[in-house]
Tab-separated table of C-alpha atoms in Angstrom:
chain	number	residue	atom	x	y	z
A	1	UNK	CA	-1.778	-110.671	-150.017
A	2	UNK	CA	1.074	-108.214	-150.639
A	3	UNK	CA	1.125	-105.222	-149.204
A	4	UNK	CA	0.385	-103.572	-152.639
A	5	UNK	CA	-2.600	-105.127	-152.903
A	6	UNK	CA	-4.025	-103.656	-149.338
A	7	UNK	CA	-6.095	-100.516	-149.713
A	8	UNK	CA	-4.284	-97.598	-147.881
A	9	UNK	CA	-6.295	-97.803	-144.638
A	10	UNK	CA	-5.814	-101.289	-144.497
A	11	UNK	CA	-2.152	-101.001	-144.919
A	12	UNK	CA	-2.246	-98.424	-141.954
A	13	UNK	CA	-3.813	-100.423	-140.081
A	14	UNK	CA	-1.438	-103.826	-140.365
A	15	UNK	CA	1.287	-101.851	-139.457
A	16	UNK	CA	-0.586	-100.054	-136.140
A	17	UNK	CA	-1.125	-104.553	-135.791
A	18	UNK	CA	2.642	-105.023	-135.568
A	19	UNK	CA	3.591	-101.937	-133.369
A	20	UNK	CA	0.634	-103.480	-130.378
A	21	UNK	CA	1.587	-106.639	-131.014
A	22	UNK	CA	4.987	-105.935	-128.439
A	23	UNK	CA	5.210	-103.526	-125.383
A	24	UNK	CA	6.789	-100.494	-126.413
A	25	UNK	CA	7.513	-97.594	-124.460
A	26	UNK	CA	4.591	-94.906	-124.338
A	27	UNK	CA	6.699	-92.119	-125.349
A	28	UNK	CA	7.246	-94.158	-128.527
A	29	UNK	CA	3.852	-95.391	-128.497
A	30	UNK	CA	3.223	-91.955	-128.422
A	31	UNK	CA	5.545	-90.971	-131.444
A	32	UNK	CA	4.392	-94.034	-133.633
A	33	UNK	CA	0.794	-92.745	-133.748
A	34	UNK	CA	2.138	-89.196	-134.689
A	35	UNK	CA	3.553	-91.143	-138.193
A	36	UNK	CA	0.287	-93.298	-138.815
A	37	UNK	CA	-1.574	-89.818	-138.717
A	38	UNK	CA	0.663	-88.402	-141.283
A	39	UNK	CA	0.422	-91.437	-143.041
A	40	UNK	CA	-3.755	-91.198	-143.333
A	41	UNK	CA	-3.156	-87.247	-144.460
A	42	UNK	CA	-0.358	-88.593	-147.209
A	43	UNK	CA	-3.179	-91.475	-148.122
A	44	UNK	CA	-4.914	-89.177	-151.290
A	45	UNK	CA	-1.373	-89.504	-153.008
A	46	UNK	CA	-0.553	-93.487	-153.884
A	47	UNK	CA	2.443	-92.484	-155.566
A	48	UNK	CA	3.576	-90.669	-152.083
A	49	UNK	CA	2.163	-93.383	-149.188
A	50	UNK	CA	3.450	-95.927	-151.033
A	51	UNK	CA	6.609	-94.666	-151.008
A	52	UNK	CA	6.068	-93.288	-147.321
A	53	UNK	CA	4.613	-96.471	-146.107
A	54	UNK	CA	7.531	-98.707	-147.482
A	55	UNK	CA	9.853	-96.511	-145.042
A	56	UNK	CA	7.280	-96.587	-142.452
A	57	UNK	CA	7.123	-100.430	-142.098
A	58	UNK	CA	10.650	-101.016	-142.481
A	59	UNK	CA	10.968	-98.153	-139.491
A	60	UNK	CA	8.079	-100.472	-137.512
A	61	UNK	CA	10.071	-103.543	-138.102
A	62	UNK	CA	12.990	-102.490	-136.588
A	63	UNK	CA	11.717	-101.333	-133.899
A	64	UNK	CA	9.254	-104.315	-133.172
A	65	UNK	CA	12.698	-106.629	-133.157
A	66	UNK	CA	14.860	-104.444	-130.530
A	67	UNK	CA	14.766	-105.640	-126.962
A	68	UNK	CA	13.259	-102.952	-125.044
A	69	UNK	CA	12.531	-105.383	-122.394
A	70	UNK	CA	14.538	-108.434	-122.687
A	71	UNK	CA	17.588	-109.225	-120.617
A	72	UNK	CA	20.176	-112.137	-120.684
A	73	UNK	CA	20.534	-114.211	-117.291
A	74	UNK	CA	23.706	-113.293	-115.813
A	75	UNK	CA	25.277	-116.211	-114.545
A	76	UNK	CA	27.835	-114.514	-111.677
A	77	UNK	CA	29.888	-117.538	-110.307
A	78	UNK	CA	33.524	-117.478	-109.562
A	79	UNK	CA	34.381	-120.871	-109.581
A	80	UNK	CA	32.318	-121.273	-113.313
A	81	UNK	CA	34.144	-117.617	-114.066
A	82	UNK	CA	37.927	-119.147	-112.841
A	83	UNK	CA	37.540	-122.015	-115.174
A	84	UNK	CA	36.398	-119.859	-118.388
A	85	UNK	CA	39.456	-118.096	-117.311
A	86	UNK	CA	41.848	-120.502	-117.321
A	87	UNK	CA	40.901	-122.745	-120.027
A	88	UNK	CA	40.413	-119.821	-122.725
A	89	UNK	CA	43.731	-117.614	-121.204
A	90	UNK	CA	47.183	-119.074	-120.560
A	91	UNK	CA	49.562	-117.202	-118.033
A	92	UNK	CA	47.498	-113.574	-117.952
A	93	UNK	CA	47.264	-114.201	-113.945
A	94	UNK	CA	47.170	-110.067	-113.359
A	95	UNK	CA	44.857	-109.710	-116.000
A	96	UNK	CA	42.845	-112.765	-114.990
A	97	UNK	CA	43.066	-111.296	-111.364
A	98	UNK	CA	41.057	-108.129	-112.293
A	99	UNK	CA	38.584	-109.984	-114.243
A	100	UNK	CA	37.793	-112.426	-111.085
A	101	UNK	CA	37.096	-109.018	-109.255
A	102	UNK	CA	35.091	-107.213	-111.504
A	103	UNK	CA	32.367	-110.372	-111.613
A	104	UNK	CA	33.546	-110.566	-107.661
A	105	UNK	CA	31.659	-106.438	-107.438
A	106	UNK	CA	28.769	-107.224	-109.575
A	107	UNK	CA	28.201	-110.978	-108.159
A	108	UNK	CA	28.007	-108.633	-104.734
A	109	UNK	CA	25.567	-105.938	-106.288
A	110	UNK	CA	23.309	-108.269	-107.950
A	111	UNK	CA	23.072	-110.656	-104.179
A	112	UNK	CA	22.723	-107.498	-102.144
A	113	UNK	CA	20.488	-105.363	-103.957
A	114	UNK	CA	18.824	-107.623	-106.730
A	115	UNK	CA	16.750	-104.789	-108.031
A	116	UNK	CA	19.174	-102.537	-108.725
A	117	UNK	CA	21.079	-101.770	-112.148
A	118	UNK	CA	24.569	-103.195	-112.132
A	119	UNK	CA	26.951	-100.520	-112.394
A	120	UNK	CA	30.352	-101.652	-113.379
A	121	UNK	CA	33.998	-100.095	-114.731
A	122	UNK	CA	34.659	-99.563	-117.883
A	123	UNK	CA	37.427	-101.994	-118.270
A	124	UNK	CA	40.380	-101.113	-121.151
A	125	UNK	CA	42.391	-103.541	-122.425
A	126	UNK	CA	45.756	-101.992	-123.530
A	127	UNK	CA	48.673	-104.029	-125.362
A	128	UNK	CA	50.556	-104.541	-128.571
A	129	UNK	CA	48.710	-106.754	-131.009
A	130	UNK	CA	48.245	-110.153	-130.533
A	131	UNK	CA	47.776	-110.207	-127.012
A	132	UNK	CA	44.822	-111.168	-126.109
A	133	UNK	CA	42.564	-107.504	-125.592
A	134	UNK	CA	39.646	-108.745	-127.950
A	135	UNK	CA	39.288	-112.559	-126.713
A	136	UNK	CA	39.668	-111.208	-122.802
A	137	UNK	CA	36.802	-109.046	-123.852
A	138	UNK	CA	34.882	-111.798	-125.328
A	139	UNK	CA	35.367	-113.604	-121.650
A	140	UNK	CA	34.184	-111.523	-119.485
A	141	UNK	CA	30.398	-112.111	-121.753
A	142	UNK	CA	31.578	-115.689	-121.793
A	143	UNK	CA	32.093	-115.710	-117.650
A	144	UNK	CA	28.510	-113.899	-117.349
A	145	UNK	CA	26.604	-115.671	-119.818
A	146	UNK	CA	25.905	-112.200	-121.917
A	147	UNK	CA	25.473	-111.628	-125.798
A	148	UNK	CA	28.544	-110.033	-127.363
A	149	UNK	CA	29.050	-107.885	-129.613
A	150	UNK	CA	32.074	-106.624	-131.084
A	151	UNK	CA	32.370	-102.883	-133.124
A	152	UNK	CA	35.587	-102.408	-134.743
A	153	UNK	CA	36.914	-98.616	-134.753
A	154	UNK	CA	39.974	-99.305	-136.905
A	155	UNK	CA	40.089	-96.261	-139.380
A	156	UNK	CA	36.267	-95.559	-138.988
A	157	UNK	CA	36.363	-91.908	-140.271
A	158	UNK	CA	32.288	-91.397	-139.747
A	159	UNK	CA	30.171	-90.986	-136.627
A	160	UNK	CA	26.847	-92.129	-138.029
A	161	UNK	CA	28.417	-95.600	-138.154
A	162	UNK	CA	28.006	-95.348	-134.035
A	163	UNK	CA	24.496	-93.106	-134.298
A	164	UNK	CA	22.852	-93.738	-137.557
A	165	UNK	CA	21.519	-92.007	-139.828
A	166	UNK	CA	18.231	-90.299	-140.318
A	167	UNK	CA	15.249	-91.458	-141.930
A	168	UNK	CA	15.052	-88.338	-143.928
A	169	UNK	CA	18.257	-89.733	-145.795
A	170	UNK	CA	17.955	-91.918	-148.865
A	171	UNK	CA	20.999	-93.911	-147.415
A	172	UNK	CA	18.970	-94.286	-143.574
A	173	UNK	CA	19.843	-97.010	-141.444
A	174	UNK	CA	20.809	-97.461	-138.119
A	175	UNK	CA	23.689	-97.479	-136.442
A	176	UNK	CA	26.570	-99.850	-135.094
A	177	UNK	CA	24.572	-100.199	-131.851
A	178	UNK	CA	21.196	-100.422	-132.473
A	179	UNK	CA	22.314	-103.007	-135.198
A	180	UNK	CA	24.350	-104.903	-132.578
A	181	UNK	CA	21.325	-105.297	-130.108
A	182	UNK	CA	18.832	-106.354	-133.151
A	183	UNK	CA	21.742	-109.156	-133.605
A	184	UNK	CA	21.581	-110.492	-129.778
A	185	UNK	CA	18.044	-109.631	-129.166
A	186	UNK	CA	18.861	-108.704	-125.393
A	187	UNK	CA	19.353	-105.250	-123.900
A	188	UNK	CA	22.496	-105.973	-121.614
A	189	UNK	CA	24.913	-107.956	-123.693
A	190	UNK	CA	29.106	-107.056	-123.694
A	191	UNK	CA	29.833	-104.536	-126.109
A	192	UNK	CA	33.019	-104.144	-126.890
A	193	UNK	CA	34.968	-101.182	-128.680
A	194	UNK	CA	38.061	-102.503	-130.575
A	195	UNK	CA	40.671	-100.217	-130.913
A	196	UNK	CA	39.671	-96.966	-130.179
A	197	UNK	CA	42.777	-95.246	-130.523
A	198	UNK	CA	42.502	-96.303	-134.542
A	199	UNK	CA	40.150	-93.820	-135.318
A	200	UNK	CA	40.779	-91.476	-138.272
A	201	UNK	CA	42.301	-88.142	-137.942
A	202	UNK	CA	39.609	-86.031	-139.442
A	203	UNK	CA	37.113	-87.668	-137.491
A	204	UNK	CA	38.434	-88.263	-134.276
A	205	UNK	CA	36.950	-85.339	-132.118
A	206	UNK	CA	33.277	-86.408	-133.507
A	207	UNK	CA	33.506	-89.799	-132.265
A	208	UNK	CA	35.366	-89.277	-129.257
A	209	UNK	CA	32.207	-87.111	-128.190
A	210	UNK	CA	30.011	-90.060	-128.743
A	211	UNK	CA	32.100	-92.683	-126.340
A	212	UNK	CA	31.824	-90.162	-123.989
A	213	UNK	CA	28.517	-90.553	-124.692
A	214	UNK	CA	28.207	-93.863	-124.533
A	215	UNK	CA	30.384	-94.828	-121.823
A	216	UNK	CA	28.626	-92.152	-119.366
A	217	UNK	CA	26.062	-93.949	-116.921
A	218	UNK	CA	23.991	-90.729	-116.960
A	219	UNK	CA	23.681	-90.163	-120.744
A	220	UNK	CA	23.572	-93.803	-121.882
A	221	UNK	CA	20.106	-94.596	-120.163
A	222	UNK	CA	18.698	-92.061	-123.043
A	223	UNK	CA	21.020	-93.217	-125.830
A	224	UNK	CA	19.427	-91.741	-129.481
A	225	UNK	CA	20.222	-93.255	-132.783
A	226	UNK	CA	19.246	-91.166	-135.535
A	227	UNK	CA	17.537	-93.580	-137.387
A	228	UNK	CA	15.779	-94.837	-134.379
A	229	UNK	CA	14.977	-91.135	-133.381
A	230	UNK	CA	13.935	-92.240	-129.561
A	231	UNK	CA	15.964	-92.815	-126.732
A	232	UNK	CA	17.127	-96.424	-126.175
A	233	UNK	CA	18.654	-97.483	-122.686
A	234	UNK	CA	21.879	-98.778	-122.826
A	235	UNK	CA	22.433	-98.759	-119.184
A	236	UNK	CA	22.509	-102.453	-118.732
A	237	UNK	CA	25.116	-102.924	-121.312
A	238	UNK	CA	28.441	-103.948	-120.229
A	239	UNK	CA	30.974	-101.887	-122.392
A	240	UNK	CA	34.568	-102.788	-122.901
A	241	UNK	CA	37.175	-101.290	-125.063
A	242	UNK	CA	40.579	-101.897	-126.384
A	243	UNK	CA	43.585	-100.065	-127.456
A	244	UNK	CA	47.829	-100.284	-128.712
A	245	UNK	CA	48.238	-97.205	-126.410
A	246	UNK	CA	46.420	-94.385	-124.903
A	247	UNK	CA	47.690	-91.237	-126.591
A	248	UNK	CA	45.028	-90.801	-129.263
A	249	UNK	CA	42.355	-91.300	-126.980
A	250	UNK	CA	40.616	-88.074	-125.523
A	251	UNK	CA	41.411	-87.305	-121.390
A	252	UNK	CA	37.442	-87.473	-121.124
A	253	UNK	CA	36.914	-90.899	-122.608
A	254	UNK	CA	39.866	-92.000	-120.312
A	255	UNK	CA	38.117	-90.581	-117.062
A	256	UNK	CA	35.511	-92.772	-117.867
A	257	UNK	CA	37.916	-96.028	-118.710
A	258	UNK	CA	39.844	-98.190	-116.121
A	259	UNK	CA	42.986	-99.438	-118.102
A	260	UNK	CA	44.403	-102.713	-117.938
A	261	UNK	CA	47.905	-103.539	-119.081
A	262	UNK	CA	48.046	-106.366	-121.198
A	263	UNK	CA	51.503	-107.931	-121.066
A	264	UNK	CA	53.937	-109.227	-123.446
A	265	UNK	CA	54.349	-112.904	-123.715
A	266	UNK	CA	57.419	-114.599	-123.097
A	267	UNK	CA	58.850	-117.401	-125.250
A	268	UNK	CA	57.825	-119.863	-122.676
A	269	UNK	CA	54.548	-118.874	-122.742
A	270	UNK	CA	53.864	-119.102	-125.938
A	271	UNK	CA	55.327	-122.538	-126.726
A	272	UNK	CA	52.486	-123.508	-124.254
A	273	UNK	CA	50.159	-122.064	-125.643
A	274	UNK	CA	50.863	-123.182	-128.977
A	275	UNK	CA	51.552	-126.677	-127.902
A	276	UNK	CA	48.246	-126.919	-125.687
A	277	UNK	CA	45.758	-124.336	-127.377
A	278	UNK	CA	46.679	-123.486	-130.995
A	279	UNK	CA	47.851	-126.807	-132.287
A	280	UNK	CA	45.303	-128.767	-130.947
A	281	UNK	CA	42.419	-126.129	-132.644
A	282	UNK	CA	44.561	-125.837	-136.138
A	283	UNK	CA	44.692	-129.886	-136.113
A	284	UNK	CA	41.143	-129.576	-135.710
A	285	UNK	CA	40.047	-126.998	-138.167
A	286	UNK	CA	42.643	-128.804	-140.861
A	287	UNK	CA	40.819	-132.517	-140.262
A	288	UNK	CA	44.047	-133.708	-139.540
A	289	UNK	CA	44.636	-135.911	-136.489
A	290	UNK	CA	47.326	-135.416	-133.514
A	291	UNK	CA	48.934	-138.731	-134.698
A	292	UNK	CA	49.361	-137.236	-138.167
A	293	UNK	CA	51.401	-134.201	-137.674
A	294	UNK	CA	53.750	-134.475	-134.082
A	295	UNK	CA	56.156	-131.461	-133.405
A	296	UNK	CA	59.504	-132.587	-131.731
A	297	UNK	CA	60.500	-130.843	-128.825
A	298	UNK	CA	63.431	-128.802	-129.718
A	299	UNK	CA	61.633	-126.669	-132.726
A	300	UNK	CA	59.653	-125.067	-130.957
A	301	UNK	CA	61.859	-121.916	-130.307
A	302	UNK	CA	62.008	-121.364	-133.898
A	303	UNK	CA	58.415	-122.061	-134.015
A	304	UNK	CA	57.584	-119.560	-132.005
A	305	UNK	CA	60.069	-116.991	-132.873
A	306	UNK	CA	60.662	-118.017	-136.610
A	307	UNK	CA	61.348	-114.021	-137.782
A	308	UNK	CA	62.339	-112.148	-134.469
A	309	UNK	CA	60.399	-111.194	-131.492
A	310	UNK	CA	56.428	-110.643	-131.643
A	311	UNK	CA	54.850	-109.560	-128.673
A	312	UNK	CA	51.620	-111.611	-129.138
A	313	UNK	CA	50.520	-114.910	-130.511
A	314	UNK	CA	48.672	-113.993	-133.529
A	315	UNK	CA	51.267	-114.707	-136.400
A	316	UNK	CA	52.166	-117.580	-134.346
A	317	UNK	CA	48.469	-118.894	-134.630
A	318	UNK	CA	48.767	-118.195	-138.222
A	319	UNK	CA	51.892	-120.487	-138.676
A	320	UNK	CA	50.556	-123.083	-136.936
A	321	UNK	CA	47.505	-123.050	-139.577
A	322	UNK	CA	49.900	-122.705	-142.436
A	323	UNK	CA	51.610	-125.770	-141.028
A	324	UNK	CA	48.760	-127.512	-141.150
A	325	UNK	CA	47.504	-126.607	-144.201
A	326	UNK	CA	51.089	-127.567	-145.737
A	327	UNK	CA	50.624	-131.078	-143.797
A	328	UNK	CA	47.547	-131.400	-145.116
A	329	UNK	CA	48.334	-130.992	-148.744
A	330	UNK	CA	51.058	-133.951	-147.982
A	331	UNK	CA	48.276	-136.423	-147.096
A	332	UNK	CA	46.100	-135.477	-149.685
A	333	UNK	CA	48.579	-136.124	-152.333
A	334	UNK	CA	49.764	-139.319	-151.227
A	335	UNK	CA	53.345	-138.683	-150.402
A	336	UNK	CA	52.842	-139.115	-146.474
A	337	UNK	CA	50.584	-140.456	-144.230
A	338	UNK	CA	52.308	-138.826	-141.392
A	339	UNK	CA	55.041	-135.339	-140.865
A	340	UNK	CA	57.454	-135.742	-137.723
A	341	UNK	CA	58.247	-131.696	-137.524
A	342	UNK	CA	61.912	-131.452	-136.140
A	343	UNK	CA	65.531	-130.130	-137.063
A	344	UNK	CA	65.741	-131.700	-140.668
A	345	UNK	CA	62.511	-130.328	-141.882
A	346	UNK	CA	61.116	-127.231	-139.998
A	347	UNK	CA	62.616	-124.545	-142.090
A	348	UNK	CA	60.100	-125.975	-144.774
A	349	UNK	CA	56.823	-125.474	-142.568
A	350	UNK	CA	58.010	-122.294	-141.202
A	351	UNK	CA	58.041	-118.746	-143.163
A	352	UNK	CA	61.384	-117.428	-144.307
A	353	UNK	CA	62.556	-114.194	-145.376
């Protein structure tokens, strides 16, 4: 039976079903009964409680699917946390070195006083693109078995993106957050903020005041979206953020960050990594195997430096897929069955300008 079809009080009454159906907080318990009366007064009008009630159970369905409640596992081993390290990071041992004590404090926390919230720095990754802010990020949930959940800020010119957007707009919906934890379905996964210093100019003020928001431990426990309209606790979340540089970003958000210096790679650095990480994952993701495409030894400076210096690996990644792709095209068509990459060829599989 659609929901059409239902009479008005029997409408009313499969939504009050879904709402007791989950444990909710009373405050919202409290709220949600405050809407089902309106919705009994609005009842004499179809035209209006249909209209109403459509809202109304999209509103109920939303909030029967966030996790009020429900909490990932965190899995706080160092040796486990080392090894995540190491096989998703080349090199990085500074970087790596930090990470290794910030599960070190909460490991401690969570053994020592198992009831009590984990309170943790807010870690910033800072470096020039390409080296490695966002997939560090992605470790740490990786390390501590967490959801993660990644919310770009590059040019985002509008706060309600972060808070949502009130039901008494024809455009409502919730915001960046609240649409995150619906995603992961637990209430402490990673979240990180990518690139915070990318904000637009006319809006940068507005959102700056909602990190600080955000990243405070004593206004995030009673986080409201506007949509939502009822404080959500975000205290068990584990925020990270990244940034190029600092400048942009307001002194209070920075009181609240601990900054970590993501370094440069050198050329020796990155020929391991491409040799050991990239290539293998771009043979992979082409369906070509390791016996089909071989790199000799002595390209791989111009490999990895085929247009000048670049302080990360990201266009080197990219090459390496091109290459593949170029390889691949070779097979397919029957002229090879297998490229030998070296002096006499590697200005062909390489980009020139």
């Amino acid at each position: 039976m659609t929901d059409t079809a239902l009479t008005t009080d029997a409408a009313i009454a499969k939504l009050v079903s879904k709402t007791e159906s989950v444990k909710l907080p009373q405050g919202l318990i409290e709220k949600l009964d405050d809407i089902f009366s309106r919705l009994k007064i609005n009842a004499h009008s179809e035209a209006t409680f249909w209209e109403n009630y459509q809202k109304t159970s999209q509103y109920i369905d939303l909030i029967i699917s966030l996790p009020w409640t429900k909490e990932s596992q965190d899995v706080l081993d160092l040796n486990f946390a080392q090894d995540k390290l190491d096989e998703g990071h080349y090199g990085l041992t500074s970087v790596k070195q930090r990470i290794m004590e910030y599960v070190s404090v909460l490991a401690l926390q969570k053994n020592r006083n198992p009831d009590q919230k984990l309170r943790a720095p807010i870690l910033l990754f800072v470096g020039l693109v390409g080296t490695g802010k966002t997939t560090m990020a992605k470790s740490i949930a990786n390390v501590m078995g967490r959801e993660f959940i990644r919310i770009p800020f590059g040019g985002l010119g509008d706060p309600f993106y972060l808070r949502g957007r009130s039901r008494t707009y024809p455009e409502a919906e919730p915001g960046a957050i609240i649409k995150g934890l619906l995603a992961v379905k637990t209430k402490n996964p990673v979240i990180l903020l990518d690139e915070i210093d990318r904000v637009a100019d006319d809006a940068l003020n507005t959102i700056m005041g909602v990190l600080v928001e955000l990243l405070d431990p004593e206004q995030n426990s009673t986080f409201i979206d506007h949509y939502l309209d009822y404080p959500f606790d975000l205290s068990q979340v584990l925020f990270c953020a990244t940034c190029n540089n600092t400048t942009r970003i307001a002194t209070a958000v920075m009181d609240r960050l601990e900054p970590i210096q993501m370094p440069s790679y050198t050329d020796e650095e990155k020929i391991a990594i491409a040799r050991d990480y990239l290539l293998p994952k771009a043979l992979e993701e082409s369906g070509i195997s390791p016996q089909e495409l071989q790199i000799s030894p002595n390209v791989w400076d111009q490999i990895v430096r085929p247009l000048g210096f670049d302080a990360g690996v990201r266009t080197l990644k990219r090459n390496l897929e091109g290459m593949c792709r170029k390889v691949a095209l070779l097979i397919l068509s029957d002229q090879t069955h297998k490229v030998i990459i070296d002096e006499s060829n590697i200005k062909k599989f390489i980009p020139q300008w």
